[in-house]
Amino acid sequence: MDLSELALVKANAEIKALQESVACLDRKLTQLLSVPSPPRAQTQLAQTAFDVFTGPTMPRTRSTATLDRLNAHSTVESEEVAMGTTRVVMHQIVLPSDSDTLGICFGGQVLGWIDICAGLAAKTAARGPCVTASVDAVHFLKPCRVGSVAIIAAMVNRTFQSSLEVGVRVEEEDMLTGARHHCCSAYLTFVSVMARPAPGRAAKPLPKITPGSPHQREIFRAAELRRQERLAQRHRLRSDPALAAQLAESRLQPVTYREAGPTLAPALQVGMPAEGRKHSVTPDFTLAHMTQLIMPQHANSLGITFGGQVMRWMEQCAYIAASRVGRGGHLLTGSMDGIAFTQPTRVGDVMYITAQVTGIFKSSTEVMISVCGESPTVREVFYCGDAFATVVSVNRTGGTVDIPFMLEPETAAEKQRCAGSHSRRHERLEMRTSLMAQQARRPSLDGTMHSTSKIAI
């Protein structure tokens, strides 16, 4: 018998010994549990939004099936955690690289900080990895400037079966005077990866958040109301196929794989119109494209792209689209509508971000942003989410500047995207007014109260 045959015999013996050890462990686990195996239909988990974020399931074996029975009969109750103990605070110096030519921090950079801080609070409370599922609308009430300190404070407002809501408040501190003011607030929904059972491990329930002060109890109650609103909106889309199809048709498509037409529309080179008049422009002239390769620094420990990084790229693309018509003024992001991430991208994927102006008002524009992804191993583009951003034209002193263009959609898709711009603007203005009134009744991070006169629009 030569050396190769000896090695093969030895390997077969080791494999047989390993199989006997696994079988022995399986028998011991079965005896320990002493429960009958549930029907096959009960052990198979249907694909849900949770499964989409956590990826494909592991292959099933005899040992993992035994652990599945442990998950099915687990009666572990979640612990209680005081709301105040879930707080996470970050201090960030606003650098020139974070800001525009006026020294004002980009809204996308602030959104990135918000997502990181909220993710830390969610991960700490869940005691496991979490992924960003959605972000409610964010209104920038006051800017953060170069040389100041941005203070980002996050707290878990409430936990549910497998998701949790995190509230974030951003304040700016002047390093010369020590004065602080409220910049913006946000509500983010995260999904806990460990909150549901999976082959090979038991479920780890989320802790129950217990509010202490009357202010925290108000936050706790409001979190449930916001969750019901999100669920109702999702139900409307699922129960109305016609509406879902209409929204799908209005999404902006990436330039990738287009077989005809130029890569870009002609450059919009026109002078300032006479006083009281405006240039007409079609939405196609405002299209902006951004293509990003997802690198490890863009993703969390699971390899899933940070939601804040995606929003940062979305804000940059919207800024470029708005600049096509925002001549004569300086552009600032006023708000970012809520976004729900329907499909995650991972390290190695390609992300396509497309933006187009869908509404022009007196001194502001509405920009639609659509996000798609593509796996390098599968030649298929998948939809990730979309949102609307409001970009405002201002001068160096903060006053508004009229936009010298008017939008004239031509194609059916362009008319469909622009049709609801005025109603969406009305909803944003009402939400902004309500937000300012709410913030006037809430304490700042140091516990003091601020009047509405200190909050700028």
GROMACS .gro file of C-alpha atoms in nm:
model
  457
    1MET     CA    1   0.000   0.000   0.000
    2ASP     CA    2   0.157   0.331  -0.109
    3LEU     CA    3   0.148   0.663   0.074
    4SER     CA    4  -0.154   0.799  -0.115
    5GLU     CA    5  -0.365   0.496  -0.024
    6LEU     CA    6  -0.258   0.520   0.340
    7ALA     CA    7  -0.358   0.886   0.346
    8LEU     CA    8  -0.699   0.802   0.194
    9VAL     CA    9  -0.764   0.529   0.451
   10LYS     CA   10  -0.668   0.767   0.732
   11ALA     CA   11  -0.896   1.041   0.598
   12ASN     CA   12  -1.190   0.801   0.571
   13ALA     CA   13  -1.137   0.691   0.930
   14GLU     CA   14  -1.134   1.050   1.052
   15ILE     CA   15  -1.454   1.130   0.859
   16LYS     CA   16  -1.627   0.823   1.006
   17ALA     CA   17  -1.522   0.921   1.357
   18LEU     CA   18  -1.652   1.274   1.303
   19GLN     CA   19  -1.987   1.144   1.174
   20GLU     CA   20  -2.021   0.921   1.481
   21SER     CA   21  -1.948   1.219   1.709
   22VAL     CA   22  -2.214   1.432   1.537
   23ALA     CA   23  -2.466   1.147   1.560
   24CYS     CA   24  -2.389   1.103   1.931
   25LEU     CA   25  -2.435   1.476   1.994
   26ASP     CA   26  -2.761   1.469   1.803
   27ARG     CA   27  -2.894   1.183   2.017
   28LYS     CA   28  -2.795   1.360   2.340
   29LEU     CA   29  -2.968   1.683   2.231
   30THR     CA   30  -3.283   1.488   2.141
   31GLN     CA   31  -3.287   1.317   2.481
   32LEU     CA   32  -3.230   1.647   2.657
   33LEU     CA   33  -3.515   1.820   2.480
   34SER     CA   34  -3.756   1.524   2.509
   35VAL     CA   35  -4.004   1.690   2.277
   36PRO     CA   36  -4.158   1.553   1.958
   37SER     CA   37  -4.051   1.702   1.629
   38PRO     CA   38  -4.306   1.953   1.500
   39PRO     CA   39  -4.458   1.899   1.156
   40ARG     CA   40  -4.242   1.995   0.861
   41ALA     CA   41  -4.465   2.290   0.776
   42GLN     CA   42  -4.392   2.442   1.117
   43THR     CA   43  -4.014   2.414   1.091
   44GLN     CA   44  -3.990   2.585   0.756
   45LEU     CA   45  -3.970   2.962   0.784
   46ALA     CA   46  -4.141   3.166   0.515
   47GLN     CA   47  -3.932   3.441   0.360
   48THR     CA   48  -4.003   3.778   0.516
   49ALA     CA   49  -3.848   4.123   0.511
   50PHE     CA   50  -3.630   4.000   0.796
   51ASP     CA   51  -3.496   3.717   0.580
   52VAL     CA   52  -3.424   3.960   0.297
   53PHE     CA   53  -3.194   4.162   0.523
   54THR     CA   54  -3.026   3.864   0.690
   55GLY     CA   55  -2.958   3.673   0.369
   56PRO     CA   56  -3.020   3.310   0.268
   57THR     CA   57  -3.076   3.045   0.533
   58MET     CA   58  -2.814   2.786   0.626
   59PRO     CA   59  -2.834   2.430   0.489
   60ARG     CA   60  -3.044   2.206   0.710
   61THR     CA   61  -2.886   1.904   0.880
   62ARG     CA   62  -2.995   1.664   1.153
   63SER     CA   63  -2.819   1.875   1.419
   64THR     CA   64  -2.967   2.206   1.298
   65ALA     CA   65  -3.313   2.044   1.284
   66THR     CA   66  -3.275   1.949   1.652
   67LEU     CA   67  -3.184   2.308   1.738
   68ASP     CA   68  -3.488   2.425   1.538
   69ARG     CA   69  -3.705   2.226   1.780
   70LEU     CA   70  -3.534   2.411   2.063
   71ASN     CA   71  -3.622   2.744   1.894
   72ALA     CA   72  -3.983   2.638   1.839
   73HIS     CA   73  -4.034   2.552   2.209
   74SER     CA   74  -3.828   2.837   2.353
   75THR     CA   75  -4.013   3.032   2.621
   76VAL     CA   76  -3.740   3.280   2.709
   77GLU     CA   77  -3.890   3.611   2.809
   78SER     CA   78  -3.725   3.937   2.712
   79GLU     CA   79  -3.556   4.144   2.979
   80GLU     CA   80  -3.656   4.497   3.071
   81VAL     CA   81  -3.420   4.785   2.995
   82ALA     CA   82  -3.465   5.144   3.107
   83MET     CA   83  -3.504   5.379   2.812
   84GLY     CA   84  -3.241   5.619   2.943
   85THR     CA   85  -2.974   5.348   2.947
   86THR     CA   86  -2.994   5.303   2.568
   87ARG     CA   87  -2.856   5.650   2.494
   88VAL     CA   88  -2.552   5.695   2.269
   89VAL     CA   89  -2.387   6.034   2.214
   90MET     CA   90  -2.137   6.128   1.942
   91HIS     CA   91  -1.941   6.455   1.906
   92GLN     CA   92  -1.818   6.534   1.555
   93ILE     CA   93  -1.607   6.834   1.453
   94VAL     CA   94  -1.747   6.977   1.130
   95LEU     CA   95  -1.450   6.984   0.892
   96PRO     CA   96  -1.416   7.159   0.555
   97SER     CA   97  -1.433   6.818   0.385
   98ASP     CA   98  -1.783   6.774   0.534
   99SER     CA   99  -1.908   7.111   0.406
  100ASP     CA  100  -1.991   7.312   0.097
  101THR     CA  101  -1.833   7.637  -0.028
  102LEU     CA  102  -2.027   7.841   0.231
  103GLY     CA  103  -1.893   7.628   0.515
  104ILE     CA  104  -2.227   7.458   0.580
  105CYS     CA  105  -2.221   7.084   0.652
  106PHE     CA  106  -2.382   6.873   0.381
  107GLY     CA  107  -2.716   6.723   0.481
  108GLY     CA  108  -2.599   6.383   0.362
  109GLN     CA  109  -2.305   6.394   0.602
  110VAL     CA  110  -2.542   6.468   0.890
  111LEU     CA  111  -2.765   6.178   0.780
  112GLY     CA  112  -2.461   5.950   0.782
  113TRP     CA  113  -2.376   6.050   1.141
  114ILE     CA  114  -2.739   5.999   1.241
  115ASP     CA  115  -2.743   5.644   1.102
  116ILE     CA  116  -2.416   5.549   1.273
  117CYS     CA  117  -2.525   5.683   1.612
  118ALA     CA  118  -2.871   5.525   1.586
  119GLY     CA  119  -2.718   5.196   1.479
  120LEU     CA  120  -2.492   5.193   1.785
  121ALA     CA  121  -2.792   5.250   2.013
  122ALA     CA  122  -2.989   4.974   1.840
  123LYS     CA  123  -2.699   4.728   1.848
  124THR     CA  124  -2.632   4.797   2.216
  125ALA     CA  125  -2.996   4.742   2.313
  126ALA     CA  126  -3.039   4.432   2.095
  127ARG     CA  127  -2.703   4.285   2.201
  128GLY     CA  128  -2.648   4.186   1.841
  129PRO     CA  129  -2.619   4.317   1.485
  130CYS     CA  130  -2.897   4.538   1.346
  131VAL     CA  131  -2.967   4.673   0.998
  132THR     CA  132  -3.142   4.995   0.894
  133ALA     CA  133  -3.489   4.918   0.757
  134SER     CA  134  -3.631   5.269   0.713
  135VAL     CA  135  -3.580   5.636   0.799
  136ASP     CA  136  -3.866   5.879   0.850
  137ALA     CA  137  -3.859   6.224   0.691
  138VAL     CA  138  -3.579   6.451   0.815
  139HIS     CA  139  -3.612   6.831   0.811
  140PHE     CA  140  -3.299   7.043   0.853
  141LEU     CA  141  -3.410   7.335   1.069
  142LYS     CA  142  -3.068   7.497   1.115
  143PRO     CA  143  -2.729   7.421   0.958
  144CYS     CA  144  -2.406   7.297   1.115
  145ARG     CA  145  -2.108   7.511   1.014
  146VAL     CA  146  -1.737   7.447   0.971
  147GLY     CA  147  -1.547   7.468   1.299
  148SER     CA  148  -1.847   7.386   1.516
  149VAL     CA  149  -1.923   7.061   1.697
  150ALA     CA  150  -2.214   6.849   1.584
  151ILE     CA  151  -2.365   6.661   1.879
  152ILE     CA  152  -2.562   6.353   1.777
  153ALA     CA  153  -2.765   6.182   2.050
  154ALA     CA  154  -2.963   5.861   1.991
  155MET     CA  155  -3.199   5.663   2.215
  156VAL     CA  156  -3.411   5.353   2.161
  157ASN     CA  157  -3.773   5.468   2.185
  158ARG     CA  158  -3.944   5.129   2.173
  159THR     CA  159  -3.886   4.768   2.073
  160PHE     CA  160  -4.126   4.537   1.891
  161GLN     CA  161  -4.109   4.172   1.787
  162SER     CA  162  -3.797   4.196   1.571
  163SER     CA  163  -3.763   4.569   1.507
  164LEU     CA  164  -3.696   4.876   1.716
  165GLU     CA  165  -3.735   5.250   1.671
  166VAL     CA  166  -3.446   5.482   1.751
  167GLY     CA  167  -3.489   5.857   1.790
  168VAL     CA  168  -3.199   6.092   1.713
  169ARG     CA  169  -3.151   6.459   1.794
  170VAL     CA  170  -2.872   6.669   1.640
  171GLU     CA  171  -2.749   6.993   1.796
  172GLU     CA  172  -2.466   7.226   1.695
  173GLU     CA  173  -2.231   7.379   1.952
  174ASP     CA  174  -2.033   7.693   1.872
  175MET     CA  175  -1.675   7.629   1.984
  176LEU     CA  176  -1.616   8.003   2.044
  177THR     CA  177  -1.928   8.096   2.243
  178GLY     CA  178  -2.058   7.759   2.366
  179ALA     CA  179  -2.405   7.837   2.231
  180ARG     CA  180  -2.610   7.539   2.111
  181HIS     CA  181  -2.907   7.509   1.880
  182HIS     CA  182  -3.123   7.230   1.744
  183CYS     CA  183  -3.039   7.126   1.386
  184CYS     CA  184  -3.268   6.832   1.310
  185SER     CA  185  -3.429   6.518   1.449
  186ALA     CA  186  -3.487   6.175   1.296
  187TYR     CA  187  -3.663   5.845   1.362
  188LEU     CA  188  -3.505   5.528   1.228
  189THR     CA  189  -3.633   5.170   1.227
  190PHE     CA  190  -3.383   4.887   1.267
  191VAL     CA  191  -3.425   4.510   1.235
  192SER     CA  192  -3.245   4.289   1.485
  193VAL     CA  193  -3.074   3.995   1.315
  194MET     CA  194  -3.083   3.782   1.632
  195ALA     CA  195  -3.448   3.847   1.720
  196ARG     CA  196  -3.584   3.559   1.514
  197PRO     CA  197  -3.476   3.195   1.515
  198ALA     CA  198  -3.252   3.062   1.243
  199PRO     CA  199  -3.109   2.720   1.169
  200GLY     CA  200  -2.829   2.656   1.415
  201ARG     CA  201  -2.924   2.913   1.681
  202ALA     CA  202  -3.211   3.009   1.908
  203ALA     CA  203  -3.397   3.338   1.887
  204LYS     CA  204  -3.273   3.622   2.103
  205PRO     CA  205  -3.575   3.838   2.191
  206LEU     CA  206  -3.538   4.213   2.206
  207PRO     CA  207  -3.548   4.369   2.553
  208LYS     CA  208  -3.857   4.556   2.662
  209ILE     CA  209  -3.794   4.929   2.688
  210THR     CA  210  -3.935   5.087   3.004
  211PRO     CA  211  -3.978   5.466   3.008
  212GLY     CA  212  -3.906   5.647   3.331
  213SER     CA  213  -4.002   6.017   3.310
  214PRO     CA  214  -4.326   6.164   3.171
  215HIS     CA  215  -4.128   6.287   2.869
  216GLN     CA  216  -4.003   5.934   2.800
  217ARG     CA  217  -4.353   5.791   2.837
  218GLU     CA  218  -4.470   6.039   2.572
  219ILE     CA  219  -4.190   5.925   2.341
  220PHE     CA  220  -4.281   5.561   2.408
  221ARG     CA  221  -4.647   5.616   2.314
  222ALA     CA  222  -4.561   5.818   2.003
  223ALA     CA  223  -4.330   5.542   1.879
  224GLU     CA  224  -4.623   5.299   1.858
  225LEU     CA  225  -4.832   5.554   1.664
  226ARG     CA  226  -4.550   5.606   1.413
  227ARG     CA  227  -4.513   5.231   1.372
  228GLN     CA  228  -4.885   5.194   1.298
  229GLU     CA  229  -4.856   5.468   1.035
  230ARG     CA  230  -4.566   5.287   0.867
  231LEU     CA  231  -4.754   4.956   0.869
  232ALA     CA  232  -5.067   5.122   0.730
  233GLN     CA  233  -4.867   5.277   0.446
  234ARG     CA  234  -4.708   4.943   0.365
  235HIS     CA  235  -5.051   4.777   0.370
  236ARG     CA  236  -5.188   5.035   0.126
  237LEU     CA  237  -4.916   4.951  -0.124
  238ARG     CA  238  -4.962   4.576  -0.087
  239SER     CA  239  -5.341   4.592  -0.113
  240ASP     CA  240  -5.344   4.818  -0.420
  241PRO     CA  241  -5.161   4.649  -0.710
  242ALA     CA  242  -5.246   4.936  -0.943
  243LEU     CA  243  -5.079   5.190  -0.715
  244ALA     CA  244  -4.775   4.967  -0.672
  245ALA     CA  245  -4.745   4.929  -1.049
  246GLN     CA  246  -4.778   5.305  -1.096
  247LEU     CA  247  -4.499   5.373  -0.848
  248ALA     CA  248  -4.279   5.111  -1.015
  249GLU     CA  249  -4.328   5.273  -1.354
  250SER     CA  250  -4.233   5.618  -1.220
  251ARG     CA  251  -3.899   5.506  -1.076
  252LEU     CA  252  -3.589   5.649  -1.235
  253GLN     CA  253  -3.388   5.388  -1.423
  254PRO     CA  254  -3.007   5.379  -1.421
  255VAL     CA  255  -2.826   5.448  -1.747
  256THR     CA  256  -2.671   5.099  -1.732
  257TYR     CA  257  -2.782   4.853  -2.003
  258ARG     CA  258  -2.970   5.117  -2.201
  259GLU     CA  259  -2.946   5.019  -2.567
  260ALA     CA  260  -3.038   5.350  -2.729
  261GLY     CA  261  -3.011   5.722  -2.676
  262PRO     CA  262  -2.721   5.942  -2.565
  263THR     CA  263  -2.550   5.889  -2.232
  264LEU     CA  264  -2.646   6.237  -2.108
  265ALA     CA  265  -2.883   6.515  -2.206
  266PRO     CA  266  -2.728   6.831  -2.357
  267ALA     CA  267  -2.574   7.073  -2.110
  268LEU     CA  268  -2.814   7.344  -1.994
  269GLN     CA  269  -2.627   7.662  -2.092
  270VAL     CA  270  -2.853   7.967  -2.076
  271GLY     CA  271  -2.816   8.311  -1.927
  272MET     CA  272  -3.031   8.467  -1.657
  273PRO     CA  273  -3.378   8.556  -1.792
  274ALA     CA  274  -3.528   8.903  -1.784
  275GLU     CA  275  -3.691   9.012  -1.461
  276GLY     CA  276  -4.025   8.844  -1.405
  277ARG     CA  277  -3.959   8.573  -1.662
  278LYS     CA  278  -3.827   8.217  -1.642
  279HIS     CA  279  -3.668   7.967  -1.879
  280SER     CA  280  -3.860   7.650  -1.961
  281VAL     CA  281  -3.677   7.322  -1.914
  282THR     CA  282  -3.773   6.955  -1.933
  283PRO     CA  283  -3.689   6.723  -1.641
  284ASP     CA  284  -3.453   6.524  -1.864
  285PHE     CA  285  -3.203   6.813  -1.857
  286THR     CA  286  -3.168   6.773  -1.479
  287LEU     CA  287  -3.085   6.400  -1.470
  288ALA     CA  288  -2.786   6.306  -1.254
  289HIS     CA  289  -2.628   5.963  -1.224
  290MET     CA  290  -2.398   5.819  -0.960
  291THR     CA  291  -2.239   5.472  -0.961
  292GLN     CA  292  -2.071   5.336  -0.649
  293LEU     CA  293  -1.887   5.014  -0.574
  294ILE     CA  294  -1.972   4.894  -0.221
  295MET     CA  295  -1.644   4.865  -0.032
  296PRO     CA  296  -1.588   4.719   0.319
  297GLN     CA  297  -1.574   5.068   0.472
  298HIS     CA  298  -1.927   5.131   0.341
  299ALA     CA  299  -2.079   4.831   0.519
  300ASN     CA  300  -2.145   4.692   0.867
  301SER     CA  301  -2.012   4.372   1.021
  302LEU     CA  302  -2.263   4.170   0.816
  303GLY     CA  303  -2.135   4.317   0.491
  304ILE     CA  304  -2.460   4.512   0.438
  305THR     CA  305  -2.426   4.874   0.323
  306PHE     CA  306  -2.487   5.136   0.592
  307GLY     CA  307  -2.819   5.313   0.541
  308GLY     CA  308  -2.650   5.643   0.624
  309GLN     CA  309  -2.393   5.591   0.349
  310VAL     CA  310  -2.672   5.532   0.098
  311MET     CA  311  -2.851   5.850   0.210
  312ARG     CA  312  -2.526   6.046   0.182
  313TRP     CA  313  -2.486   5.939  -0.181
  314MET     CA  314  -2.855   6.013  -0.246
  315GLU     CA  315  -2.818   6.367  -0.112
  316GLN     CA  316  -2.511   6.429  -0.329
  317CYS     CA  317  -2.689   6.309  -0.641
  318ALA     CA  318  -2.995   6.523  -0.561
  319TYR     CA  319  -2.766   6.824  -0.510
  320ILE     CA  320  -2.618   6.776  -0.858
  321ALA     CA  321  -2.962   6.747  -1.020
  322ALA     CA  322  -3.086   7.061  -0.844
  323SER     CA  323  -2.775   7.255  -0.950
  324ARG     CA  324  -2.887   7.230  -1.313
  325VAL     CA  325  -3.169   7.477  -1.242
  326GLY     CA  326  -3.056   7.647  -0.921
  327ARG     CA  327  -2.858   7.919  -1.098
  328GLY     CA  328  -2.786   8.246  -0.921
  329GLY     CA  329  -2.800   8.108  -0.565
  330HIS     CA  330  -2.633   7.869  -0.327
  331LEU     CA  331  -2.802   7.533  -0.273
  332LEU     CA  332  -2.890   7.381   0.065
  333THR     CA  333  -3.077   7.058   0.138
  334GLY     CA  334  -3.394   7.150   0.328
  335SER     CA  335  -3.537   6.803   0.386
  336MET     CA  336  -3.520   6.438   0.290
  337ASP     CA  337  -3.846   6.247   0.274
  338GLY     CA  338  -3.880   5.909   0.440
  339ILE     CA  339  -3.714   5.611   0.274
  340ALA     CA  340  -3.772   5.238   0.322
  341PHE     CA  341  -3.491   5.009   0.210
  342THR     CA  342  -3.666   4.726   0.029
  343GLN     CA  343  -3.351   4.535  -0.069
  344PRO     CA  344  -3.002   4.558   0.080
  345THR     CA  345  -2.673   4.585  -0.106
  346ARG     CA  346  -2.359   4.412   0.015
  347VAL     CA  347  -1.984   4.447  -0.016
  348GLY     CA  348  -1.887   4.390  -0.378
  349ASP     CA  349  -2.223   4.500  -0.518
  350VAL     CA  350  -2.264   4.798  -0.750
  351MET     CA  351  -2.509   5.074  -0.654
  352TYR     CA  352  -2.679   5.299  -0.910
  353ILE     CA  353  -2.828   5.629  -0.788
  354THR     CA  354  -3.035   5.841  -1.025
  355ALA     CA  355  -3.184   6.183  -0.948
  356GLN     CA  356  -3.414   6.417  -1.140
  357VAL     CA  357  -3.592   6.742  -1.057
  358THR     CA  358  -3.967   6.675  -1.032
  359GLY     CA  359  -4.086   7.016  -0.911
  360ILE     CA  360  -3.967   7.378  -0.921
  361PHE     CA  361  -4.119   7.632  -0.685
  362LYS     CA  362  -4.028   7.992  -0.607
  363SER     CA  363  -3.691   7.928  -0.440
  364SER     CA  364  -3.682   7.551  -0.394
  365THR     CA  365  -3.683   7.233  -0.599
  366GLU     CA  366  -3.813   6.883  -0.537
  367VAL     CA  367  -3.574   6.611  -0.651
  368MET     CA  368  -3.664   6.244  -0.688
  369ILE     CA  369  -3.387   5.991  -0.615
  370SER     CA  370  -3.406   5.623  -0.705
  371VAL     CA  371  -3.153   5.365  -0.584
  372CYS     CA  372  -3.081   5.031  -0.751
  373GLY     CA  373  -2.822   4.763  -0.690
  374GLU     CA  374  -2.654   4.490  -0.887
  375SER     CA  375  -2.461   4.183  -0.779
  376PRO     CA  376  -2.140   4.125  -0.978
  377THR     CA  377  -2.227   3.755  -1.016
  378VAL     CA  378  -2.581   3.811  -1.148
  379ARG     CA  379  -2.649   4.042  -1.440
  380GLU     CA  380  -2.971   4.179  -1.294
  381VAL     CA  381  -3.047   4.524  -1.148
  382PHE     CA  382  -3.270   4.520  -0.838
  383TYR     CA  383  -3.463   4.803  -0.675
  384CYS     CA  384  -3.347   4.926  -0.332
  385GLY     CA  385  -3.560   5.232  -0.257
  386ASP     CA  386  -3.635   5.592  -0.349
  387ALA     CA  387  -3.709   5.925  -0.183
  388PHE     CA  388  -3.770   6.293  -0.249
  389ALA     CA  389  -3.533   6.568  -0.136
  390THR     CA  390  -3.604   6.939  -0.112
  391VAL     CA  391  -3.316   7.165  -0.217
  392VAL     CA  392  -3.339   7.540  -0.144
  393SER     CA  393  -3.160   7.825  -0.324
  394VAL     CA  394  -3.022   8.092  -0.088
  395ASN     CA  395  -2.775   8.381  -0.092
  396ARG     CA  396  -2.470   8.424   0.132
  397THR     CA  397  -2.674   8.589   0.407
  398GLY     CA  398  -2.934   8.312   0.417
  399GLY     CA  399  -3.208   8.484   0.218
  400THR     CA  400  -3.393   8.288  -0.050
  401VAL     CA  401  -3.313   8.330  -0.420
  402ASP     CA  402  -3.573   8.280  -0.693
  403ILE     CA  403  -3.502   7.991  -0.932
  404PRO     CA  404  -3.492   8.117  -1.294
  405PHE     CA  405  -3.647   7.804  -1.447
  406MET     CA  406  -3.988   7.645  -1.482
  407LEU     CA  407  -4.040   7.273  -1.537
  408GLU     CA  408  -4.230   7.142  -1.839
  409PRO     CA  409  -4.253   6.761  -1.841
  410GLU     CA  410  -4.297   6.599  -2.182
  411THR     CA  411  -4.312   6.220  -2.152
  412ALA     CA  412  -4.582   6.027  -1.965
  413ALA     CA  413  -4.329   5.913  -1.705
  414GLU     CA  414  -4.210   6.271  -1.642
  415LYS     CA  415  -4.568   6.395  -1.606
  416GLN     CA  416  -4.641   6.115  -1.361
  417ARG     CA  417  -4.339   6.203  -1.143
  418CYS     CA  418  -4.419   6.573  -1.142
  419ALA     CA  419  -4.795   6.538  -1.089
  420GLY     CA  420  -4.785   6.517  -0.710
  421SER     CA  421  -4.506   6.766  -0.643
  422HIS     CA  422  -4.735   7.045  -0.516
  423SER     CA  423  -4.930   6.816  -0.282
  424ARG     CA  424  -4.604   6.668  -0.148
  425ARG     CA  425  -4.470   7.019  -0.088
  426HIS     CA  426  -4.786   7.111   0.103
  427GLU     CA  427  -4.744   6.801   0.323
  428ARG     CA  428  -4.380   6.890   0.393
  429LEU     CA  429  -4.466   7.244   0.496
  430GLU     CA  430  -4.733   7.116   0.734
  431MET     CA  431  -4.492   6.859   0.875
  432ARG     CA  432  -4.225   7.124   0.922
  433THR     CA  433  -4.463   7.354   1.106
  434SER     CA  434  -4.577   7.069   1.330
  435LEU     CA  435  -4.216   6.965   1.393
  436MET     CA  436  -4.118   7.316   1.501
  437ALA     CA  437  -4.413   7.329   1.742
  438GLN     CA  438  -4.321   6.990   1.889
  439GLN     CA  439  -3.955   7.076   1.932
  440ALA     CA  440  -4.047   7.397   2.112
  441ARG     CA  441  -4.214   7.182   2.381
  442ARG     CA  442  -3.927   6.935   2.414
  443PRO     CA  443  -3.610   6.988   2.614
  444SER     CA  444  -3.271   7.012   2.447
  445LEU     CA  445  -2.991   6.769   2.526
  446ASP     CA  446  -2.894   6.967   2.837
  447GLY     CA  447  -3.253   6.966   2.966
  448THR     CA  448  -3.333   7.330   2.891
  449MET     CA  449  -3.625   7.452   2.681
  450HIS     CA  450  -3.593   7.657   2.363
  451SER     CA  451  -3.856   7.881   2.213
  452THR     CA  452  -3.964   7.866   1.849
  453SER     CA  453  -3.794   8.201   1.783
  454LYS     CA  454  -3.458   8.026   1.806
  455ILE     CA  455  -3.543   7.774   1.535
  456ALA     CA  456  -3.484   7.899   1.182
  457ILE     CA  457  -3.657   7.761   0.876
   0.00000   0.00000   0.00000
